[in-house]
PDB file of C-alpha atoms in Angstrom:
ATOM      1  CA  UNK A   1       0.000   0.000   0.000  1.00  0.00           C
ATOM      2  CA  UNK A   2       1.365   3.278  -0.443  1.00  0.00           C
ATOM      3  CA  UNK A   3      -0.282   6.642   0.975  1.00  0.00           C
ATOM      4  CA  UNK A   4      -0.991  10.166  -0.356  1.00  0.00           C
ATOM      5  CA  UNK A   5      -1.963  14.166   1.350  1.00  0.00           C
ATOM      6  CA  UNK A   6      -5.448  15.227   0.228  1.00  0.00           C
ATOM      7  CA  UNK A   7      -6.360  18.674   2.222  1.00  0.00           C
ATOM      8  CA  UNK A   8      -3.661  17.868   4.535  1.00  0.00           C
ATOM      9  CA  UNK A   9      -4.967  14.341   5.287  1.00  0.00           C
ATOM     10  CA  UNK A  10      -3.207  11.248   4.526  1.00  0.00           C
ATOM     11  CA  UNK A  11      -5.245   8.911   2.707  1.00  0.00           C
ATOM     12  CA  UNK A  12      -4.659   5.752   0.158  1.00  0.00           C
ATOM     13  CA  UNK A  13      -2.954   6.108  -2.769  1.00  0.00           C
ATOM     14  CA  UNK A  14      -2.323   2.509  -4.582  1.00  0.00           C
ATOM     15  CA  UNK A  15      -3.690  -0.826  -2.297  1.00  0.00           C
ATOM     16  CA  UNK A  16      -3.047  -4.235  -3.202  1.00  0.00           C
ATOM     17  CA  UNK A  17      -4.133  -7.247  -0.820  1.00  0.00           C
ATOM     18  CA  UNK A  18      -4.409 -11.051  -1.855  1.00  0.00           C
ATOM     19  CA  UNK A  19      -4.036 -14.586   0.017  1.00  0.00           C
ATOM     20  CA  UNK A  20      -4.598 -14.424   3.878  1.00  0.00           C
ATOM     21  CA  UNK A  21      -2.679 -11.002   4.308  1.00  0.00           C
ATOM     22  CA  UNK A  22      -5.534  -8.419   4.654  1.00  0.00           C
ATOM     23  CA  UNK A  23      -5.811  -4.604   5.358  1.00  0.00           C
ATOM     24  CA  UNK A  24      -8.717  -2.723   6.839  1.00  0.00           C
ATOM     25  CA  UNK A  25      -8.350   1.271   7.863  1.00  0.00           C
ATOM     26  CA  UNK A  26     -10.780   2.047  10.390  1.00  0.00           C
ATOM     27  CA  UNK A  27     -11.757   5.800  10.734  1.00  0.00           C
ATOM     28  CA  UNK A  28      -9.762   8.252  12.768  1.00  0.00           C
ATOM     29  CA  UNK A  29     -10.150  11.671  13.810  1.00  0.00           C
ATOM     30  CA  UNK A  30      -6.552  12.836  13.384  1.00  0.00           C
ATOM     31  CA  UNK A  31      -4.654  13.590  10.041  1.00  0.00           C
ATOM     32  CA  UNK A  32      -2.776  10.076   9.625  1.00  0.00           C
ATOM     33  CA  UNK A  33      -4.065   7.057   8.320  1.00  0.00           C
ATOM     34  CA  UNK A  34      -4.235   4.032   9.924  1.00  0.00           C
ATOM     35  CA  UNK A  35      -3.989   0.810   8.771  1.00  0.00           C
ATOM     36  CA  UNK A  36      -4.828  -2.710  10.677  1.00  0.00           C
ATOM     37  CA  UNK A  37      -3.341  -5.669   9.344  1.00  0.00           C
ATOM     38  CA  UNK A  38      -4.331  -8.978   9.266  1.00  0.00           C
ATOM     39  CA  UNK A  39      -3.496 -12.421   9.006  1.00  0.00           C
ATOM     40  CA  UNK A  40      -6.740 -14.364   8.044  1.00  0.00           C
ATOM     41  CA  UNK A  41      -5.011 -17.665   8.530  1.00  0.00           C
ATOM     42  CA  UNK A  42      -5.211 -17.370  12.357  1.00  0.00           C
ATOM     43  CA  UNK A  43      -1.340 -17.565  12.568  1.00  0.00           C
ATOM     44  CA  UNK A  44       1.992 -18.921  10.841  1.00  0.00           C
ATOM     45  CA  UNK A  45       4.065 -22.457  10.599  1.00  0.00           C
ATOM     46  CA  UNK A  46       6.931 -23.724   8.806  1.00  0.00           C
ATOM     47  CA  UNK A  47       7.428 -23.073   4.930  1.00  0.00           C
ATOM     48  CA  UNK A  48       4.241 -19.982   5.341  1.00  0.00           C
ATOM     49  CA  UNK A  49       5.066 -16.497   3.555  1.00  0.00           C
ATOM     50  CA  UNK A  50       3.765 -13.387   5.069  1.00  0.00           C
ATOM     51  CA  UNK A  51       5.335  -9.872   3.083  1.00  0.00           C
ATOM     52  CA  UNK A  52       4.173  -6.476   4.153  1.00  0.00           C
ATOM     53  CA  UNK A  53       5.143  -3.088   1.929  1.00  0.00           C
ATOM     54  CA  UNK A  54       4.157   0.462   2.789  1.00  0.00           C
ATOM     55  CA  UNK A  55       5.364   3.670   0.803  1.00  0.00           C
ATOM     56  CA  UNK A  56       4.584   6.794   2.963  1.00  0.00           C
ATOM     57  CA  UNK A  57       4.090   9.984   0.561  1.00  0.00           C
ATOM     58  CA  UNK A  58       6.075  13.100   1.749  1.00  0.00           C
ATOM     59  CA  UNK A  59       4.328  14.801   4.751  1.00  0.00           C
ATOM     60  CA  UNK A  60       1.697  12.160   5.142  1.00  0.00           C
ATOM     61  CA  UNK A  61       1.324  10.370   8.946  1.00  0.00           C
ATOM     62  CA  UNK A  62       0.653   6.532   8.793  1.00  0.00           C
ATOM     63  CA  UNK A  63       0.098   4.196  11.571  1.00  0.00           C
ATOM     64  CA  UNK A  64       0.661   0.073  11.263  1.00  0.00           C
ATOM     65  CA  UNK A  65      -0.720  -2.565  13.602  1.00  0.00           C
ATOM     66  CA  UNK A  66      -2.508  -5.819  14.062  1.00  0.00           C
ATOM     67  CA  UNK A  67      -5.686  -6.473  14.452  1.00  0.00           C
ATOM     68  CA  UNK A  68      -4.179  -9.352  17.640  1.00  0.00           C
ATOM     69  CA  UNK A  69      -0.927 -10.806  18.078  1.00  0.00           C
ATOM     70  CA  UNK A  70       0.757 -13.235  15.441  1.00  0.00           C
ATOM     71  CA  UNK A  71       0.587 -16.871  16.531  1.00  0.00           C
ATOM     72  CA  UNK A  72       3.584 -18.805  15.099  1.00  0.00           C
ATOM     73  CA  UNK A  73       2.974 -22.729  15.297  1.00  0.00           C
ATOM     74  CA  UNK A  74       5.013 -25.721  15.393  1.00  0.00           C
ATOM     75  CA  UNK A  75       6.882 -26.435  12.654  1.00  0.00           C
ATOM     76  CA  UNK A  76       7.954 -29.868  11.118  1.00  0.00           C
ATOM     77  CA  UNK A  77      11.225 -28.579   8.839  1.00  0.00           C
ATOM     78  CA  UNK A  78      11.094 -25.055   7.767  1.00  0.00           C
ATOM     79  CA  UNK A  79      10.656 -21.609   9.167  1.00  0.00           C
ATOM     80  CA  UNK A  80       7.592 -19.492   8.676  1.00  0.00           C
ATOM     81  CA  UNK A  81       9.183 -16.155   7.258  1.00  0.00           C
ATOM     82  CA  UNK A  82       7.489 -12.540   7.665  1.00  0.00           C
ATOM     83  CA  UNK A  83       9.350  -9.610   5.595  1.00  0.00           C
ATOM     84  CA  UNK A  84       8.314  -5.784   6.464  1.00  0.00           C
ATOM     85  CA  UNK A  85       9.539  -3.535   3.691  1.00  0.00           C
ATOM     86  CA  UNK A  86       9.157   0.745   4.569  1.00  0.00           C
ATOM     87  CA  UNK A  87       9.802   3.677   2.397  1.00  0.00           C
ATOM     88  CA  UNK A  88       8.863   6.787   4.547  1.00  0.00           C
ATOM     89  CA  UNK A  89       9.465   9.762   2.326  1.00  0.00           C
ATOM     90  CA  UNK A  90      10.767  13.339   3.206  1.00  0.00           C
ATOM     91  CA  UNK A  91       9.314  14.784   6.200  1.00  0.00           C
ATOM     92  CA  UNK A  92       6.656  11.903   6.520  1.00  0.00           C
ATOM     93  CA  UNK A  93       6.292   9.622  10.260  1.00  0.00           C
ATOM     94  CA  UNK A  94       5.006   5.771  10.333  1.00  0.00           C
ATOM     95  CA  UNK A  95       4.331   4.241  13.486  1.00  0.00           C
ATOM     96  CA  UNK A  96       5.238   0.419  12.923  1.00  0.00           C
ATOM     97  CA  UNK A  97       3.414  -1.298  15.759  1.00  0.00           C
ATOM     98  CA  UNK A  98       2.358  -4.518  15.590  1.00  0.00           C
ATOM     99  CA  UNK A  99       0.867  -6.345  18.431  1.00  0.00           C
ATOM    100  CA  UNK A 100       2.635  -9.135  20.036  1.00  0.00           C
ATOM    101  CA  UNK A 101       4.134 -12.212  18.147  1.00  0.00           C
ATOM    102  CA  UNK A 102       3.430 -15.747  20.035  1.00  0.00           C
ATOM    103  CA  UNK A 103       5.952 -18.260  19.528  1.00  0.00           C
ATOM    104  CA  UNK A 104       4.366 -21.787  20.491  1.00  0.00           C
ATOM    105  CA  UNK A 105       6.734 -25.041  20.820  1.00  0.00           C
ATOM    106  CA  UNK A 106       8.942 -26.108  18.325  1.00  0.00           C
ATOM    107  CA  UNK A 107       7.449 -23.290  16.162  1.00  0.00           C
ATOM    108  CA  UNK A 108      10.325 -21.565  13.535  1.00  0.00           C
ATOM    109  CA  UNK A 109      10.201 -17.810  12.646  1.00  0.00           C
ATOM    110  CA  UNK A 110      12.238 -15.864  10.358  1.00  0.00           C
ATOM    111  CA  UNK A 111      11.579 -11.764  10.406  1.00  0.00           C
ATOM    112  CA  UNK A 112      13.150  -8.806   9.045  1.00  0.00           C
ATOM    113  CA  UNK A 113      12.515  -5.269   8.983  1.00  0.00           C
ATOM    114  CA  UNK A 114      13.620  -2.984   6.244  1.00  0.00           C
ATOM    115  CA  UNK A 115      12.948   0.546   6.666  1.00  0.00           C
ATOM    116  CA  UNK A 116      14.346   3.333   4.134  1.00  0.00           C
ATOM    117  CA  UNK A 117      14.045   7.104   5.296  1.00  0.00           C
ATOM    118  CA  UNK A 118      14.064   9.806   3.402  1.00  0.00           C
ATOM    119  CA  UNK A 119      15.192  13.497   4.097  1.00  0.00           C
ATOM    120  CA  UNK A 120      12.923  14.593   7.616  1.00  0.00           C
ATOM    121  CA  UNK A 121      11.460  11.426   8.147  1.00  0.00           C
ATOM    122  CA  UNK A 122      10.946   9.978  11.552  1.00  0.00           C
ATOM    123  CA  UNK A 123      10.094   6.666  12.423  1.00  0.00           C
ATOM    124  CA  UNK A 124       8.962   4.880  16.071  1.00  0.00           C
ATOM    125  CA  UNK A 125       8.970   0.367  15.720  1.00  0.00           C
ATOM    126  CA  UNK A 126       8.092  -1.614  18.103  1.00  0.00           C
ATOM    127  CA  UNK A 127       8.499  -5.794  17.894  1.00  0.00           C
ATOM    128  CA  UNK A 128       7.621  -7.670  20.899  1.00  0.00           C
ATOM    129  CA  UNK A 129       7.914 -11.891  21.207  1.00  0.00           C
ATOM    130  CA  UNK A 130       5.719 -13.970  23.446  1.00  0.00           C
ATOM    131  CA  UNK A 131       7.911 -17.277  24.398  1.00  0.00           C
ATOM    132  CA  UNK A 132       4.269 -19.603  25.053  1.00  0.00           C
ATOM    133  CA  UNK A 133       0.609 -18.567  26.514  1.00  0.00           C
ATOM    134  CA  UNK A 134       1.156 -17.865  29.825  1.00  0.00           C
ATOM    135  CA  UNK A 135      -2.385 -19.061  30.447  1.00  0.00           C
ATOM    136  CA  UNK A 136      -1.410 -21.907  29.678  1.00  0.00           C
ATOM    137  CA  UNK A 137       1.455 -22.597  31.222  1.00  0.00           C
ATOM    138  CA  UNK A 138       3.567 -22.597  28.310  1.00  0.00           C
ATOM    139  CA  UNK A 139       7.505 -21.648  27.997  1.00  0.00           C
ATOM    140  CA  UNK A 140       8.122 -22.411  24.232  1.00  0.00           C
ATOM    141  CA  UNK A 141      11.605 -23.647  25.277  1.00  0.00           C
ATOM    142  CA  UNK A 142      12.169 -25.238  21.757  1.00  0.00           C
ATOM    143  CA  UNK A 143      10.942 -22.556  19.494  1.00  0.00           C
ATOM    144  CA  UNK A 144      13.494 -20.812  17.145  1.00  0.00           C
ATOM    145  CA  UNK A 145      14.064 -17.056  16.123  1.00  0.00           C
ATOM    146  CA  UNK A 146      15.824 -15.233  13.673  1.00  0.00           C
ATOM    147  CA  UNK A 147      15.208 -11.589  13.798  1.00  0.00           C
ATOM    148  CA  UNK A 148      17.107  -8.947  11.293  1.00  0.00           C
ATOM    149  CA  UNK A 149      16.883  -4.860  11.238  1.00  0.00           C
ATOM    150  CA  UNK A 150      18.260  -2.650   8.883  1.00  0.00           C
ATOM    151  CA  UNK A 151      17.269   0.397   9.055  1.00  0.00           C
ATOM    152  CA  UNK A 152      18.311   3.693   6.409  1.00  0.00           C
ATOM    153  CA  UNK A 153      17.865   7.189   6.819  1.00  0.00           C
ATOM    154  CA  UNK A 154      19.009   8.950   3.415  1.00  0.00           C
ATOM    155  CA  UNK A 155      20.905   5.942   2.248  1.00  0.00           C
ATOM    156  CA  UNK A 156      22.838   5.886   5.149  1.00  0.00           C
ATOM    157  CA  UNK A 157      22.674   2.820   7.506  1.00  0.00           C
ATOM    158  CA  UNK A 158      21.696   4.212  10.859  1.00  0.00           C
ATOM    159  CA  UNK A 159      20.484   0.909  12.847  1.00  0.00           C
ATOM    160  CA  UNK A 160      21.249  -2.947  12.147  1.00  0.00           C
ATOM    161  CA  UNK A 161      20.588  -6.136  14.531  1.00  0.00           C
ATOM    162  CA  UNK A 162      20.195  -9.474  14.109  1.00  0.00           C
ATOM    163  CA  UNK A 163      19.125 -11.715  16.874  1.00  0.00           C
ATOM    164  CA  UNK A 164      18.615 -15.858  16.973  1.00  0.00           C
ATOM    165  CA  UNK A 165      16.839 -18.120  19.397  1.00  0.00           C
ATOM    166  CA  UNK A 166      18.095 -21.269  19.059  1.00  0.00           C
ATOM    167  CA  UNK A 167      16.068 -23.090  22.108  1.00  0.00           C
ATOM    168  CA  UNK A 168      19.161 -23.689  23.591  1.00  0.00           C
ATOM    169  CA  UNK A 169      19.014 -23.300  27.548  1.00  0.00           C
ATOM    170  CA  UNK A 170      21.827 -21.360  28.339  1.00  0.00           C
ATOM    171  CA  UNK A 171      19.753 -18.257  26.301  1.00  0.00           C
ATOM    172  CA  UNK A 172      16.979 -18.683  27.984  1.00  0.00           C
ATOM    173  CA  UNK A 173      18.627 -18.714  31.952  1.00  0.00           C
ATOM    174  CA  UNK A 174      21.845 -16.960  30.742  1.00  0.00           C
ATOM    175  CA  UNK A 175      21.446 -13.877  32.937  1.00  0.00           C
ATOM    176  CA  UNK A 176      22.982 -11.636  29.997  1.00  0.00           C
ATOM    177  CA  UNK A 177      20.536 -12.975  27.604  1.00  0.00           C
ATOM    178  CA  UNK A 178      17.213 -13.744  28.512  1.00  0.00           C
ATOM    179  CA  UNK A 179      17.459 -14.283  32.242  1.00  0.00           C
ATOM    180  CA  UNK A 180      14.517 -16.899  32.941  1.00  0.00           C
ATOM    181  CA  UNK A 181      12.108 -14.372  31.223  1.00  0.00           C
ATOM    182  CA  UNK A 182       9.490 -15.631  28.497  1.00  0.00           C
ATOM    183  CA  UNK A 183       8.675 -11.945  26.746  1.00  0.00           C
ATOM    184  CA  UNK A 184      10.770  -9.491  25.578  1.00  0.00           C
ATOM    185  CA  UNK A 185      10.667  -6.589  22.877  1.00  0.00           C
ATOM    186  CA  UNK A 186      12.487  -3.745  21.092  1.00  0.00           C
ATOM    187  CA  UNK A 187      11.125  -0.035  20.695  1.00  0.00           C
ATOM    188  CA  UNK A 188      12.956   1.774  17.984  1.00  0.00           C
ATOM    189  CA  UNK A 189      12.529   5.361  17.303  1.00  0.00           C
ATOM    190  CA  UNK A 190      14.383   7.830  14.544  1.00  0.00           C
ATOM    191  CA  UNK A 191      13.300  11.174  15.234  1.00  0.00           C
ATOM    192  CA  UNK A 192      15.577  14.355  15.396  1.00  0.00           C
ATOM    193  CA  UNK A 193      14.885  14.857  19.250  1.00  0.00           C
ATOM    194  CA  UNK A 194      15.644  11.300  20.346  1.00  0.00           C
ATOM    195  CA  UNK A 195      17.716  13.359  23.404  1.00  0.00           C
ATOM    196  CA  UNK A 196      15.219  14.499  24.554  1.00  0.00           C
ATOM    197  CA  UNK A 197      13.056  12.045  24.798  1.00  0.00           C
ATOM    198  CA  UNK A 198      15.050   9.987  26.361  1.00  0.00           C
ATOM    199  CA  UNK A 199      14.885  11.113  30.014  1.00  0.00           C
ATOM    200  CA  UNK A 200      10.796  11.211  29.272  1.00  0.00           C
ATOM    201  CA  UNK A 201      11.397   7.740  28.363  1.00  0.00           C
ATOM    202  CA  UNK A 202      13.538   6.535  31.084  1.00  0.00           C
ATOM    203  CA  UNK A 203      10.520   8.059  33.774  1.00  0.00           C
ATOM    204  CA  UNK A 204       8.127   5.287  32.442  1.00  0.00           C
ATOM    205  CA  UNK A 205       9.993   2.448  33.207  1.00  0.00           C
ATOM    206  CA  UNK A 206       8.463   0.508  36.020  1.00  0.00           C
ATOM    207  CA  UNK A 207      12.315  -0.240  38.332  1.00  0.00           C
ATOM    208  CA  UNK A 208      10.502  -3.795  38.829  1.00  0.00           C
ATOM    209  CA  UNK A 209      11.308  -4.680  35.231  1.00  0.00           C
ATOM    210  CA  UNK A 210      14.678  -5.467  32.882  1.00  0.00           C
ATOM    211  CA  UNK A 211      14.732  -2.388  31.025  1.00  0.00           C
ATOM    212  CA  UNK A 212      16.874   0.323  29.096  1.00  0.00           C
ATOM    213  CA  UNK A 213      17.167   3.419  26.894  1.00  0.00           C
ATOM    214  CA  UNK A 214      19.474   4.728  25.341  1.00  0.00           C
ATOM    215  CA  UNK A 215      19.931   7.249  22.293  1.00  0.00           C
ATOM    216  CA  UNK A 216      22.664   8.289  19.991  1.00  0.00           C
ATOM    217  CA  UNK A 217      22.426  10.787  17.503  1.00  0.00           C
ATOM    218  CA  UNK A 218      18.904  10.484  16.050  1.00  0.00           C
ATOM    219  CA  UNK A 219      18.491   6.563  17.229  1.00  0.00           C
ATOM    220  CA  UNK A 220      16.429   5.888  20.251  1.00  0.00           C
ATOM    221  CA  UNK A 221      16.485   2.603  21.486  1.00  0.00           C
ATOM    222  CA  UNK A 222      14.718   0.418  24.721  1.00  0.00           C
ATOM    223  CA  UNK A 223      14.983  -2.966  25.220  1.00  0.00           C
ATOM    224  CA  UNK A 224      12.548  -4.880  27.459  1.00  0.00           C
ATOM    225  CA  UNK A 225      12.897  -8.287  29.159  1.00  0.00           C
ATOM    226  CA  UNK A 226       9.407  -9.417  31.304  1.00  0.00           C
ATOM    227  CA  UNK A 227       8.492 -12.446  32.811  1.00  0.00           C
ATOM    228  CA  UNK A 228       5.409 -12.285  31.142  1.00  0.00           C
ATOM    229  CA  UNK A 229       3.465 -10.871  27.996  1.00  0.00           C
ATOM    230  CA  UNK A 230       1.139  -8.619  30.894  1.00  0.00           C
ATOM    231  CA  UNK A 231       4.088  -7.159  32.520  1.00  0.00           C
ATOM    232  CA  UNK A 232       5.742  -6.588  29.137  1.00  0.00           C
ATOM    233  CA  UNK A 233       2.877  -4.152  27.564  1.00  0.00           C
ATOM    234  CA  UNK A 234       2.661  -2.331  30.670  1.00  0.00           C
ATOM    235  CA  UNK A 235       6.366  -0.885  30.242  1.00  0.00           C
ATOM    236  CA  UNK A 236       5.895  -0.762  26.300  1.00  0.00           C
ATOM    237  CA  UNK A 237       2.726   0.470  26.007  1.00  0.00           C
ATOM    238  CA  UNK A 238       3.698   4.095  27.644  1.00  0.00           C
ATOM    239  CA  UNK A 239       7.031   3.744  25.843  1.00  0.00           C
ATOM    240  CA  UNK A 240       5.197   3.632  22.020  1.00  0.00           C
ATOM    241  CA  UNK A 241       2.465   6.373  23.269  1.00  0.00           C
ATOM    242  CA  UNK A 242       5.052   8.675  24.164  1.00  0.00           C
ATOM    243  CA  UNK A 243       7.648   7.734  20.715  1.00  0.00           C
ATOM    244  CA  UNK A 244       4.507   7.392  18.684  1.00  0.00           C
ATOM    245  CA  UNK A 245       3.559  10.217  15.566  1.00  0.00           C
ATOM    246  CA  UNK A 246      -0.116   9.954  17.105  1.00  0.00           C
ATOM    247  CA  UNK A 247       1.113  10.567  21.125  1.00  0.00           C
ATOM    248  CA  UNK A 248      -1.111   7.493  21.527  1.00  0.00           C
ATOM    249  CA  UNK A 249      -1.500   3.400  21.384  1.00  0.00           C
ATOM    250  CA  UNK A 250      -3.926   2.348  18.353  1.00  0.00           C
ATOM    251  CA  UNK A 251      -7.259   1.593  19.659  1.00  0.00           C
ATOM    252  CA  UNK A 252      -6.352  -2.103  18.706  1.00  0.00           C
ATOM    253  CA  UNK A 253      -3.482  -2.117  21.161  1.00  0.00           C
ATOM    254  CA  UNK A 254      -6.383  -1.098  24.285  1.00  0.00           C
ATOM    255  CA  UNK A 255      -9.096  -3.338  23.346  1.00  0.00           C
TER     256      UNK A 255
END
């Protein structure tokens, strides 16, 4: 989908949907556009193919979430694979926000994010990872992730990481990697006042949780560990309404 300003609105330029990957834009009051997206297949296994692709027109606002969190299910070989793909053009702001991705046992999940920036764009991304249903009693202690970034602002690379989960133990109780905990998540923001924000940022987080901020340049970044997928979107849910072009969740996010 790609966007476009009408009277200082953003609204939908070109939209193209097919298979089980959906799109529905609910009314809003404010100038951006927001878009829910949605996996009609109830969730992901091994050898499924899930692409997204947004093009934000100069100046517009656009906001992208999930209408619930992605469920990612056993796998008997290959990995499921989800690809993001972002072009936010001069002096436009997307808000990539999906809700929470589940991993279930012996489930297999490739991801990247690729996000290109032109001149005076800004960007806030959150991804957040659910090891099991905590309802349930579930750890996910076999289930494998491999997570990439790469992130461009004019051409120039200005964040990169990629993590793996292998199931191994030591990642899980390692208390430099996971520490015992079952959720955990990255907020991402490129905005010109990242500084600033920071300190704002750093006042939300609850002392009871693993958490940090830090920013360099125009990069803001927090990390999140939580023993659970509750306690995780109580410290990330202030986080993205404070980062966020909107200064709020998406209704989706509070329902």
């Amino acid at each position: 989908m790609s966007t476009k300003l009408r009277a200082e609105r953003t609204c939908i330029d070109t939209f193209y949907q097919e298979g089980c990957a959906k799109i529905r834009l609910p009314r809003t009051h404010g100038e951006g556009l927001e878009a829910v997206l949605i996996n009609t297949a109830g969730g992901l296994t091994g050898g499924d193919r899930l692409e997204w692709k947004a093009d934000a027109a100069p100046g517009s606002k656009l906001v992208l979430t999930t209408q619930a969190c992605e469920r990612i299910y056993r796998s008997t070989g290959d990995d499921a694979r989800v690809s993001t793909t972002l072009k936010i053009g001069p002096g436009a702001h997307v808000d990539w926000l999906p809700q929470e991705t589940i991993l279930f046992e012996a489930s297999r999940l490739h991801r990247t994010l690729t996000v290109d920036l032109a001149e005076g764009a800004t960007l806030t991304a959150v991804e957040a990872v659910l090891l099991g249903r905590e309802a349930m009693g579930e750890a996910a202690r076999s289930a494998r992730l491999r997570d990439r970034w790469e992130i461009r602002h004019e051409g120039r690379l200005v964040h990169a990481e990629a993590n793996r989960l292998t199931g191994d133990g030591f990642e899980r109780e390692a208390p430099s990697l996971l520490d015992g905990n079952n959720a955990f998540a990255t907020v991402l923001a490129i905005t010109p006042d990242a500084a600033e924000k920071l300190e704002a940022l750093r006042a939300l987080l609850d002392p009871h949780i693993s958490a940090a901020a830090s920013a360099v340049g125009e990069r803001l970044v927090l990390r999140v560990l939580a023993p659970s997928g509750l306690e995780l979107r109580r410290v990330i849910a202030p986080a993205i309404a404070l980062l966020s072009g909107a200064g709020a969740l998406p209704r989706l996010w509070t329902i």
